[in-house]
PDB file of C-alpha atoms in Angstrom:
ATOM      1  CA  UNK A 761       0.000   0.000   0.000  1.00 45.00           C
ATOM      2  CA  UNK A 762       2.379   2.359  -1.183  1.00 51.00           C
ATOM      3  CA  UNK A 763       3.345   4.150  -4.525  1.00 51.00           C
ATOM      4  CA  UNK A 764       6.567   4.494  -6.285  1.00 52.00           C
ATOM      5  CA  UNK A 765       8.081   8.338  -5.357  1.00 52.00           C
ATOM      6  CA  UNK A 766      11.219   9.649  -7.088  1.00 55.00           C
ATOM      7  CA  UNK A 767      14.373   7.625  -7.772  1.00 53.00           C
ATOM      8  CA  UNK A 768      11.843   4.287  -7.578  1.00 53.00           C
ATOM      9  CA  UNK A 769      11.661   4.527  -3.672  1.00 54.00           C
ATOM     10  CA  UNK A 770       8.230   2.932  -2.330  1.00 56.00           C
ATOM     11  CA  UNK A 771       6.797   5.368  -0.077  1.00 56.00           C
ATOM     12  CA  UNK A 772       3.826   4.758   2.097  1.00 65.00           C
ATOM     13  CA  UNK A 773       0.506   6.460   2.512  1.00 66.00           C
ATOM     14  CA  UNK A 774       1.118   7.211   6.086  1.00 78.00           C
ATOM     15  CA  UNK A 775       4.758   8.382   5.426  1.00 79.00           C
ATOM     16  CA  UNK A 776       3.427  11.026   3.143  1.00 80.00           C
ATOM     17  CA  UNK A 777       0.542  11.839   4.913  1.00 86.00           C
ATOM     18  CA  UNK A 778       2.439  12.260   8.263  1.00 88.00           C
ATOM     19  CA  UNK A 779       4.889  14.605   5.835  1.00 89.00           C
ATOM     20  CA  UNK A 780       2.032  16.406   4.185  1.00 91.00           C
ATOM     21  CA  UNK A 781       0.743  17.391   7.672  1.00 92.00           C
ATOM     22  CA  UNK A 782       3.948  18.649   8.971  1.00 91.00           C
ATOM     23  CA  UNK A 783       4.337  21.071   6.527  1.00 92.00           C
ATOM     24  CA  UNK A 784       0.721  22.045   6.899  1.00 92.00           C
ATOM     25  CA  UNK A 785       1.087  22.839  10.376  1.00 92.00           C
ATOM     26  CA  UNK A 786       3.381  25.302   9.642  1.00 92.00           C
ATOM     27  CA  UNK A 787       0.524  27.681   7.934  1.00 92.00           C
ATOM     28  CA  UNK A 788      -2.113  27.455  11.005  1.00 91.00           C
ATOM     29  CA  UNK A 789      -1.825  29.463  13.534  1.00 90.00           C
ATOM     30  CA  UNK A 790      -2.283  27.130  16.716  1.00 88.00           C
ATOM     31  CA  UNK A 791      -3.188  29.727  18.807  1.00 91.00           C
ATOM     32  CA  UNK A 792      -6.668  30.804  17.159  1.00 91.00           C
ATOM     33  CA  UNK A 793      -7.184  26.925  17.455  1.00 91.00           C
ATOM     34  CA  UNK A 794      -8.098  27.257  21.178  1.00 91.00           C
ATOM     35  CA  UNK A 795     -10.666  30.223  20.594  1.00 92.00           C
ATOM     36  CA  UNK A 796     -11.758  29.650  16.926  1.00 93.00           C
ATOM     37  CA  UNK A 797     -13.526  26.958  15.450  1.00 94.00           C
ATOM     38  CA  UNK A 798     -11.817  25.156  13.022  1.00 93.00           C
ATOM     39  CA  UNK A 799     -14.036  24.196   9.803  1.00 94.00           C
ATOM     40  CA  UNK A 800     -12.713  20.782   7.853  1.00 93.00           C
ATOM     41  CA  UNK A 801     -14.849  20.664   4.436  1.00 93.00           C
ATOM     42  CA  UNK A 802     -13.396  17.069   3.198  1.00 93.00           C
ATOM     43  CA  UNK A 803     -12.768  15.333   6.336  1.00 93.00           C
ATOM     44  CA  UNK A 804     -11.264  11.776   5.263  1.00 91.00           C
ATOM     45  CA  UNK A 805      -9.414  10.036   7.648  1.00 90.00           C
ATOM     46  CA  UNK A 806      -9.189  13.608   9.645  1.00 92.00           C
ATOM     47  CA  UNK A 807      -4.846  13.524   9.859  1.00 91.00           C
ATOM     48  CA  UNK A 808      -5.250  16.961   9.959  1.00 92.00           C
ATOM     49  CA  UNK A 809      -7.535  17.296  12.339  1.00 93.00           C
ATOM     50  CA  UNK A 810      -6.497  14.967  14.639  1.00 93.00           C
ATOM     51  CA  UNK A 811      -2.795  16.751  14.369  1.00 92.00           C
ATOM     52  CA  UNK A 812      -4.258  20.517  15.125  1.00 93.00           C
ATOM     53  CA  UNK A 813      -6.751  19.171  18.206  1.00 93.00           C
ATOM     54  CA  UNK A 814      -8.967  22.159  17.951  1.00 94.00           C
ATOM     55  CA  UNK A 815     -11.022  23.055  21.038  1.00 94.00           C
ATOM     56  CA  UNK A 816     -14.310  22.823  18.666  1.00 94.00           C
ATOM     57  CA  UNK A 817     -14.056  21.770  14.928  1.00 94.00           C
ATOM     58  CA  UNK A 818     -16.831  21.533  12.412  1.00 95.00           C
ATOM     59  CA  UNK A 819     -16.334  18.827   9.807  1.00 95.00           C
ATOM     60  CA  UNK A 820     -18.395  17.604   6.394  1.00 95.00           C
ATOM     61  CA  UNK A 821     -17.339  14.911   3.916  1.00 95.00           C
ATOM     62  CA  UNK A 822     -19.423  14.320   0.748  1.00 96.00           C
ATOM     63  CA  UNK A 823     -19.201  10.759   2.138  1.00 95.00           C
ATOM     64  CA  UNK A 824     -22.172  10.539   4.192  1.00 95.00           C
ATOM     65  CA  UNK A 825     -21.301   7.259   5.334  1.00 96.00           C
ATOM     66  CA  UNK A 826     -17.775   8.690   6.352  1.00 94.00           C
ATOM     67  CA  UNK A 827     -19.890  11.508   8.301  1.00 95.00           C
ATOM     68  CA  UNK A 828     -22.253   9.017   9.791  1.00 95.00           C
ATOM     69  CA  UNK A 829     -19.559   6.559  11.398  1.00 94.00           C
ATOM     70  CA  UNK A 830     -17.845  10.203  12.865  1.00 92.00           C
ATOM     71  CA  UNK A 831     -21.270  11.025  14.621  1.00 94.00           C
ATOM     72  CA  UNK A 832     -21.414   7.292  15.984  1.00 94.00           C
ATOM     73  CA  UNK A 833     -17.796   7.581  17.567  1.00 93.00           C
ATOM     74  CA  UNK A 834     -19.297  11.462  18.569  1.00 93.00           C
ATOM     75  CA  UNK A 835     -22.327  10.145  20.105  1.00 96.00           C
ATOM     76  CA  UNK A 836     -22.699   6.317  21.002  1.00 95.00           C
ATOM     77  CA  UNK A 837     -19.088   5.398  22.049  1.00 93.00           C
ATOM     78  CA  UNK A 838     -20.592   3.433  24.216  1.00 95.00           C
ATOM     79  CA  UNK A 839     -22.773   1.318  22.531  1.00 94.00           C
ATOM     80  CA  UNK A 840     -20.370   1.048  19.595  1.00 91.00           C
ATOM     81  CA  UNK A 841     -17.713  -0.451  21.694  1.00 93.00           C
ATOM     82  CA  UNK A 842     -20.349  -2.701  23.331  1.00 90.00           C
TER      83      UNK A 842
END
């Protein structure tokens, strides 16, 4: 589960995305992450989100399933674990 980056090295998803994300971080200003809410408009697997920890965040996916299973973690933690 990787693809093929420059000079033929295999690189894998999570190697990129953990990259992509680092240099992202660089452009947000953590601060207004404590008093702001942060808005995610294609949510995914939420690296990004789950890097920054805002103090409230609003996300949307046009995956409704992907939106659905984030409400059940959200709101029946419980009973999904049960």
């Amino acid at each position: 589960s990787g693809f093929e980056g420059e000079f033929g090295v295999a690189i894998s998803h999570s190697t990129l995305t953990k990259a992509i994300i680092t240099e992202l971080t660089k452009y947000i200003n953590q601060k207004s992450l404590k008093k702001c809410t942060y808005y995610e408009p294609f949510i995914g697997g939420g690296a990004l989100l789950f890097e920054l920890q805002p103090t409230r965040a609003v996300i949307s996916d046009q995956n409704k399933e992907l939106i659905n299973c984030y409400e059940v973690v959200r709101d029946s933690l419980d009973d999904l674990i049960e």
